[in-house]
Short mmCIF file of C-alpha atoms and ligand atoms in Angstrom, two decimals:
data_model
loop_
_atom_site.label_atom_id
_atom_site.label_comp_id
_atom_site.label_asym_id
_atom_site.label_seq_id
_atom_site.Cartn_x
_atom_site.Cartn_y
_atom_site.Cartn_z
CA MET A 1 -3.32 -29.24 20.57
CA LYS A 2 -6.26 -26.84 20.53
CA TYR A 3 -5.06 -25.45 17.22
CA GLU A 4 -4.61 -28.92 15.79
CA VAL A 5 -8.29 -29.48 16.46
CA LEU A 6 -9.00 -26.15 14.77
CA HIS A 7 -6.84 -27.14 11.83
CA LEU A 8 -8.84 -30.34 11.34
CA LEU A 9 -12.10 -28.43 11.54
CA LYS A 10 -10.85 -25.84 9.03
CA GLU A 11 -9.78 -28.52 6.59
CA ASN A 12 -13.20 -30.20 6.82
CA SER A 13 -15.54 -27.26 7.16
CA GLU A 14 -18.00 -28.78 4.67
CA THR A 15 -18.86 -31.67 6.97
CA PHE A 16 -19.26 -32.63 10.60
CA LEU A 17 -16.30 -34.41 12.20
CA SER A 18 -17.20 -36.80 14.97
CA GLY A 19 -15.51 -36.48 18.34
CA GLN A 20 -14.42 -40.08 17.91
CA LEU A 21 -12.64 -39.35 14.62
CA ILE A 22 -10.88 -36.25 15.96
CA SER A 23 -9.82 -38.14 19.03
CA GLU A 24 -8.38 -40.99 16.92
CA LYS A 25 -6.56 -38.63 14.55
CA LEU A 26 -4.98 -36.56 17.31
CA GLY A 27 -4.62 -39.24 19.97
CA VAL A 28 -6.43 -37.34 22.70
CA SER A 29 -9.54 -38.16 24.71
CA ARG A 30 -13.00 -37.04 23.64
CA THR A 31 -13.29 -35.06 26.87
CA SER A 32 -10.16 -33.09 25.97
CA ILE A 33 -11.58 -32.41 22.53
CA TRP A 34 -14.77 -31.09 24.08
CA LYS A 35 -12.63 -28.76 26.21
CA TYR A 36 -10.64 -27.52 23.18
CA ILE A 37 -13.88 -26.86 21.30
CA LYS A 38 -15.23 -24.91 24.25
CA SER A 39 -12.07 -22.84 24.40
CA LEU A 40 -12.16 -22.19 20.62
CA LYS A 41 -15.75 -21.00 20.97
CA GLU A 42 -14.59 -18.60 23.66
CA GLU A 43 -12.03 -17.25 21.17
CA GLY A 44 -14.87 -16.41 18.79
CA TYR A 45 -15.00 -19.49 16.55
CA MET A 46 -18.56 -20.46 15.74
CA ILE A 47 -18.68 -24.24 15.89
CA ASP A 48 -21.80 -26.30 15.38
CA SER A 49 -21.81 -29.19 17.87
CA SER A 50 -24.21 -32.07 17.63
CA SER A 51 -24.07 -35.07 19.93
CA LYS A 52 -24.84 -37.36 16.97
CA LYS A 53 -22.79 -35.82 14.17
CA GLY A 54 -19.89 -34.16 15.97
CA TYR A 55 -18.38 -30.73 15.24
CA ARG A 56 -18.34 -28.37 12.27
CA LEU A 57 -16.66 -24.98 11.97
CA ILE A 58 -19.11 -22.38 10.74
CA VAL A 59 -17.35 -19.04 11.10
CA SER A 60 -13.86 -18.01 12.13
CA PRO A 61 -13.56 -14.76 14.07
CA ASP A 62 -12.15 -11.60 12.51
CA ALA A 63 -9.16 -11.91 14.81
CA LEU A 64 -5.55 -11.13 13.95
CA THR A 65 -4.10 -14.30 15.44
CA PHE A 66 -1.38 -16.44 13.87
CA GLU A 67 -4.00 -19.15 13.23
CA GLU A 68 -6.06 -16.75 11.15
CA ILE A 69 -3.21 -14.99 9.36
CA LYS A 70 -0.95 -17.94 8.50
CA LYS A 71 -2.78 -18.94 5.35
CA TYR A 72 -1.88 -15.57 3.80
CA LEU A 73 1.78 -15.72 4.79
CA ASN A 74 4.59 -16.89 2.57
CA THR A 75 7.48 -15.47 4.57
CA LYS A 76 10.59 -17.24 5.78
CA TYR A 77 10.77 -15.69 9.23
CA ILE A 78 8.72 -12.51 9.54
CA GLY A 79 5.46 -13.46 11.25
CA LYS A 80 6.43 -17.05 11.94
CA LYS A 81 5.59 -16.06 15.48
CA ILE A 82 2.64 -13.72 16.05
CA ILE A 83 1.82 -12.77 19.62
CA HIS A 84 -1.77 -11.60 19.76
CA PHE A 85 -3.48 -9.46 22.40
CA GLU A 86 -7.08 -8.38 22.79
CA SER A 87 -5.96 -5.14 24.39
CA ILE A 88 -2.59 -3.68 25.22
CA ASN A 89 -1.00 -0.35 26.01
CA SER A 90 1.24 -0.15 22.93
CA THR A 91 2.46 -2.97 20.68
CA ASN A 92 5.78 -1.11 20.28
CA ASP A 93 6.30 -1.08 24.05
CA LYS A 94 5.40 -4.76 24.34
CA ALA A 95 7.73 -5.55 21.43
CA LYS A 96 10.57 -3.74 23.21
CA GLU A 97 9.94 -5.68 26.38
CA LEU A 98 9.97 -8.99 24.49
CA ALA A 99 13.00 -8.01 22.42
CA GLU A 100 14.88 -7.29 25.66
CA GLN A 101 13.96 -10.80 26.76
CA GLY A 102 15.42 -12.25 23.56
CA ALA A 103 12.40 -12.57 21.21
CA ASP A 104 13.36 -13.81 17.75
CA ASP A 105 14.00 -11.68 14.68
CA GLY A 106 10.71 -11.33 12.82
CA THR A 107 8.40 -11.79 15.82
CA ILE A 108 5.15 -9.82 15.47
CA ILE A 109 3.17 -8.26 18.30
CA ILE A 110 -0.38 -7.45 17.32
CA SER A 111 -3.30 -6.17 19.34
CA GLU A 112 -6.97 -5.69 18.60
CA GLU A 113 -6.83 -2.46 20.58
CA GLN A 114 -4.21 -0.15 22.05
CA VAL A 115 -5.08 2.00 25.02
CA GLY A 116 -1.78 3.88 24.89
CA GLY A 117 -0.89 3.71 21.18
CA LYS A 118 2.07 5.97 20.39
CA GLY A 119 3.05 8.21 17.53
CA ARG A 120 6.40 9.96 17.22
CA LEU A 121 7.65 12.38 19.88
CA GLY A 122 5.19 11.13 22.49
CA ARG A 123 2.09 11.80 20.39
CA LEU A 124 -0.95 9.58 20.78
CA TRP A 125 -2.17 7.06 18.24
CA CYS A 126 -5.91 6.35 18.18
CA SER A 127 -6.35 2.55 18.05
CA PRO A 128 -9.96 1.39 18.58
CA LYS A 129 -10.81 -2.27 19.11
CA TYR A 130 -11.22 -4.69 16.15
CA LYS A 131 -11.22 -1.78 13.71
CA GLY A 132 -7.63 -1.35 12.70
CA ILE A 133 -4.33 -3.16 12.42
CA TRP A 134 -1.96 -2.26 15.22
CA LEU A 135 1.24 -4.26 14.99
CA SER A 136 4.96 -4.18 15.66
CA ILE A 137 7.76 -6.15 14.04
CA ILE A 138 10.86 -7.06 16.05
CA LEU A 139 13.99 -6.96 13.87
CA ARG A 140 17.60 -7.68 14.66
CA PRO A 141 19.53 -6.20 11.73
CA ASN A 142 23.26 -6.22 11.58
CA ILE A 143 23.61 -2.56 10.61
CA ASN A 144 25.07 0.73 11.69
CA PRO A 145 22.50 2.42 14.00
CA MET A 146 22.53 5.46 11.69
CA LYS A 147 20.79 3.36 9.07
CA ALA A 148 17.85 2.30 11.28
CA PRO A 149 15.54 5.10 10.06
CA GLU A 150 15.79 3.60 6.56
CA ILE A 151 13.56 0.79 7.79
CA THR A 152 10.68 3.28 7.95
CA GLN A 153 10.95 3.70 4.17
CA ILE A 154 10.88 -0.09 3.72
CA ALA A 155 7.69 -0.27 5.79
CA ALA A 156 6.14 2.61 3.84
CA ALA A 157 6.96 0.92 0.53
CA ALA A 158 5.59 -2.42 1.76
CA MET A 159 2.39 -0.65 2.78
CA ILE A 160 1.97 1.07 -0.61
CA GLU A 161 2.56 -2.21 -2.44
CA SER A 162 0.14 -4.07 -0.17
CA LEU A 163 -2.64 -1.54 -0.67
CA LYS A 164 -2.20 -1.88 -4.44
CA GLU A 165 -3.08 -5.57 -4.04
CA PHE A 166 -6.40 -4.36 -2.62
CA ASP A 167 -6.82 -1.88 -5.51
CA ILE A 168 -6.16 1.04 -3.23
CA ASN A 169 -3.84 3.81 -4.36
CA ALA A 170 -2.12 5.57 -1.51
CA LYS A 171 0.85 7.90 -1.23
CA VAL A 172 3.79 8.29 1.10
CA LYS A 173 3.97 11.52 3.01
CA TRP A 174 7.60 11.45 3.97
CA PRO A 175 8.83 10.09 6.26
CA ASN A 176 6.27 7.92 8.02
CA ASP A 177 2.71 8.54 6.86
CA ILE A 178 0.62 6.78 4.27
CA ILE A 179 -2.15 9.01 3.00
CA ILE A 180 -5.16 8.79 0.72
CA GLU A 181 -6.62 11.97 -0.77
CA GLY A 182 -4.52 14.02 1.62
CA LYS A 183 -5.62 12.19 4.76
CA LYS A 184 -3.60 9.84 6.93
CA VAL A 185 -4.57 6.20 6.81
CA CYS A 186 -1.42 4.65 8.28
CA GLY A 187 1.49 5.75 10.44
CA ILE A 188 4.84 4.10 11.05
CA LEU A 189 6.93 4.40 14.20
CA THR A 190 10.44 2.93 14.05
CA GLU A 191 12.31 2.71 17.33
CA MET A 192 15.76 1.35 18.03
CA SER A 193 17.86 0.07 20.87
CA GLY A 194 21.56 0.08 20.20
CA GLU A 195 25.02 1.24 21.04
CA LEU A 196 27.32 3.51 19.06
CA ASN A 197 28.03 1.03 16.31
CA ARG A 198 25.71 -1.85 17.02
CA VAL A 199 21.96 -2.37 16.91
CA ASN A 200 20.38 -4.57 19.57
CA TYR A 201 16.98 -4.50 17.95
CA VAL A 202 14.65 -2.34 15.91
CA ILE A 203 10.90 -2.16 16.44
CA VAL A 204 8.79 -1.18 13.45
CA GLY A 205 5.31 -0.19 14.58
CA ILE A 206 2.65 0.08 11.92
CA GLY A 207 -0.83 1.41 12.57
CA ILE A 208 -3.39 1.00 9.78
CA ASN A 209 -6.86 2.51 9.93
CA ALA A 210 -8.52 -0.43 8.25
CA ASN A 211 -12.22 -0.50 9.13
CA LEU A 212 -12.65 2.59 11.26
CA ASP A 213 -15.82 4.58 10.72
CA LYS A 214 -15.92 8.36 10.93
CA GLY A 215 -17.34 8.10 14.44
CA ASP A 216 -14.22 6.24 15.60
CA PHE A 217 -12.07 9.34 15.13
CA SER A 218 -12.06 12.23 17.53
CA LYS A 219 -13.23 15.55 16.10
CA ASP A 220 -9.73 16.98 15.75
CA LEU A 221 -8.56 13.91 13.80
CA LEU A 222 -11.45 13.88 11.35
CA ASP A 223 -10.04 16.47 8.95
CA LYS A 224 -6.61 14.83 8.76
CA ALA A 225 -7.33 11.10 9.19
CA THR A 226 -9.27 8.54 7.21
CA SER A 227 -9.64 4.77 6.99
CA LEU A 228 -9.54 2.27 4.16
CA LYS A 229 -13.21 1.52 4.80
CA ILE A 230 -14.17 5.18 4.52
CA GLU A 231 -12.21 5.51 1.27
CA ILE A 232 -13.45 2.37 -0.51
CA ASN A 233 -16.87 2.12 1.09
CA SER A 234 -16.45 -1.43 2.24
CA ASN A 235 -14.67 -3.41 4.91
CA VAL A 236 -11.19 -4.66 4.16
CA ASP A 237 -10.09 -8.15 5.12
CA ARG A 238 -7.71 -7.32 7.96
CA LYS A 239 -6.17 -10.81 8.05
CA ALA A 240 -5.35 -10.79 4.34
CA LEU A 241 -3.91 -7.29 4.63
CA VAL A 242 -1.61 -8.27 7.51
CA GLY A 243 -0.41 -11.32 5.57
CA THR A 244 0.21 -9.29 2.42
CA LEU A 245 2.03 -6.57 4.36
CA LEU A 246 4.37 -9.01 6.09
CA ASN A 247 5.12 -10.77 2.78
CA LYS A 248 5.98 -7.48 1.06
CA PHE A 249 7.94 -6.25 4.04
CA GLU A 250 10.12 -9.35 4.19
CA TYR A 251 10.81 -9.14 0.45
CA LEU A 252 11.87 -5.48 0.57
CA TYR A 253 13.78 -5.86 3.83
CA LYS A 254 15.89 -8.61 2.28
CA GLU A 255 17.68 -6.09 0.05
CA PHE A 256 18.57 -4.06 3.15
CA GLN A 257 19.83 -7.08 5.04
CA GLU A 258 21.84 -8.53 2.22
CA LYS A 259 23.20 -5.39 0.53
CA GLY A 260 22.66 -2.64 3.07
CA LYS A 261 20.60 -0.82 0.43
CA ILE A 262 16.94 0.06 0.05
CA GLY A 263 16.82 0.82 -3.67
CA PHE A 264 13.57 -1.07 -4.33
CA SER A 265 11.81 0.63 -1.44
CA ILE A 266 13.07 4.08 -2.42
CA LYS A 267 11.78 3.62 -5.95
CA ILE A 268 8.32 2.73 -4.61
CA CYS A 269 8.37 5.66 -2.18
CA LYS A 270 9.46 8.07 -4.92
CA ASP A 271 6.94 6.83 -7.45
CA ASN A 272 4.17 7.19 -4.89
CA SER A 273 5.36 10.28 -3.07
CA ALA A 274 2.86 12.85 -1.85
CA VAL A 275 5.55 15.49 -1.39
CA ILE A 276 8.18 15.36 -4.14
CA GLY A 277 7.75 18.38 -6.39
CA LYS A 278 5.55 20.16 -3.84
CA ASN A 279 6.10 23.24 -1.74
CA ILE A 280 6.12 22.24 1.90
CA LYS A 281 6.39 23.60 5.39
CA ILE A 282 9.17 22.02 7.46
CA ILE A 283 8.72 21.83 11.21
CA LYS A 284 11.83 21.20 13.35
CA ASN A 285 11.01 21.45 17.03
CA THR A 286 9.32 24.85 17.08
CA ASP A 287 11.00 26.23 13.95
CA GLU A 288 9.06 26.43 10.73
CA SER A 289 10.52 27.03 7.29
CA TYR A 290 9.34 26.73 3.70
CA ALA A 291 10.96 24.76 0.89
CA LYS A 292 10.31 22.69 -2.17
CA ALA A 293 10.70 18.90 -1.85
CA LEU A 294 13.00 17.78 -4.65
CA ASP A 295 13.83 14.11 -4.23
CA LEU A 296 14.61 11.20 -1.93
CA ASP A 297 18.23 10.18 -1.62
CA GLU A 298 19.36 6.56 -1.54
CA GLY A 299 19.10 6.40 2.25
CA GLY A 300 15.57 7.75 2.35
CA GLY A 301 16.50 11.34 3.27
CA LEU A 302 14.30 14.07 1.76
CA ILE A 303 16.19 16.59 -0.34
CA VAL A 304 14.65 20.04 -0.14
CA GLN A 305 15.45 23.43 -1.60
CA TYR A 306 14.78 26.57 0.45
CA GLU A 307 13.54 29.84 -0.96
CA ASP A 308 17.11 31.24 -0.93
CA GLY A 309 18.22 28.41 -3.23
CA SER A 310 20.13 26.39 -0.64
CA VAL A 311 19.63 22.64 -0.63
CA GLU A 312 19.45 20.37 2.43
CA LYS A 313 18.89 16.70 3.09
CA LEU A 314 16.34 16.07 5.84
CA ILE A 315 16.75 12.94 7.92
CA SER A 316 13.61 11.23 9.11
CA GLY A 317 13.05 11.41 12.82
CA GLU A 318 14.07 15.05 13.08
CA VAL A 319 11.30 16.79 11.25
CA SER A 320 7.65 16.89 10.28
CA ILE A 321 6.34 18.35 7.07
CA ARG A 322 3.03 19.78 5.97
CA GLY A 323 1.47 20.93 2.76
CA LEU A 324 0.90 24.63 2.49
CA ASN A 325 -2.87 24.60 2.75
CA LYS A 326 -3.87 21.40 4.44
CA TYR A 327 -2.28 18.34 6.06
CA ILE A 328 -0.58 17.68 2.75
C1 LIG B 1 2.88 8.13 13.58
O1 LIG B 1 3.32 9.13 14.40
O2 LIG B 1 2.25 8.29 12.58
C2 LIG B 1 3.26 6.75 14.05
C3 LIG B 1 2.05 5.91 14.41
C4 LIG B 1 2.43 4.50 14.73
C5 LIG B 1 1.29 3.71 15.31
C6 LIG B 1 1.65 2.27 15.49
S1 LIG B 1 0.28 1.30 15.92
C7 LIG B 1 1.28 -0.04 16.32
C8 LIG B 1 2.52 0.53 17.00
N1 LIG B 1 2.33 0.65 18.42
C9 LIG B 1 2.33 1.92 18.83
O3 LIG B 1 2.16 2.31 20.01
N2 LIG B 1 2.52 2.73 17.77
C10 LIG B 1 2.71 1.98 16.55
P1 LIG B 1 3.21 10.69 14.08
O4 LIG B 1 3.78 10.99 12.73
O5 LIG B 1 3.82 11.35 15.25
O6 LIG B 1 1.67 10.97 14.02
C11 LIG B 1 0.90 11.05 15.19
C12 LIG B 1 -0.26 11.99 14.91
O7 LIG B 1 -1.17 11.35 14.01
C13 LIG B 1 -1.08 12.31 16.14
O8 LIG B 1 -0.57 13.43 16.81
C14 LIG B 1 -2.46 12.61 15.55
O9 LIG B 1 -2.52 13.92 15.05
C15 LIG B 1 -2.52 11.69 14.34
N3 LIG B 1 -3.22 10.43 14.63
C16 LIG B 1 -3.42 9.79 15.81
N4 LIG B 1 -4.08 8.65 15.64
C17 LIG B 1 -4.33 8.54 14.31
C18 LIG B 1 -4.97 7.59 13.50
N5 LIG B 1 -5.49 6.44 13.98
N6 LIG B 1 -5.04 7.84 12.17
C19 LIG B 1 -4.52 8.94 11.63
N7 LIG B 1 -3.90 9.89 12.34
C20 LIG B 1 -3.79 9.69 13.67
#
């Protein structure tokens, strides 16, 4: 009911709505309305209240709640449920917990801050409060578990396409980084629970450095990480970016669900690749080798050619790559 009150206020933000009118429209007492307004104010909504005129919404908070994101969404099921936290350990871990409890396909976990944000292989992901977009998507695809890593390429493609809508050109550093001018602005962590030939669920974690300032990064991250704000010199609308990302993701994911293919996503990742055609260093556990990145195959594997001429397909999840001089 609280959000029905909010909805009315949003629809009528030009004028005051009297408590009487809201109470008649929603069929609840004026005391309850007063309580809902108080609770909305606690959530960060700035609401002008006047005993004579009633209530008027002045400013909505910059919060990544379903209420704030829904106007940007045109998806069928991704993001129809958004579970929002002020602070959490890791949205991927929370998503796993909820997926185990039966959360629906397409449920989103989003947090304003992560205190234990994760990268791949147990690495840490810096996730300061209100500055970025830290979210996880719960998916329940009917696929062979071997194909789960392909979802990382779908997320990367959705990210590239979304940033284009904000006039930002970024590139994919295979397999899971989005970079601008050689620095990482977004990372993707896809995790799966399954059996030999069946997937229980997949969690796609996406971390976007939206409005971080240089001071939000630790010293060792500064030369390899950046934010959208740093690159374009202005804040990005986090709510609109989440909505756009989920719309693009659902569209690209549909091909995977219906045909088991990711052709559209691969094309986007190839056209915007930071590595294809470049000489790279390949890091597998502690081994390092040098090769030239040639192409992406239809499953999102990176085809590389070593100095001795031999060609190999790298599967995401196993390896990291670097440019020869800097991060890429
Ligand atoms: C990744 O791992 O890039 C995957 C990051 C996924 C983060 C999201 S946020 C929502 C969801 N919930 C989670 O707990 N995680 C996901 P990897 O390729 O292993 O890169 C990790 C490395 O990136 C670290 O070792 C740092 O060097 C660097 N790094 C850490 N925080 C960063 C940041 N905010 N921006 C750029 N680079 C960062």
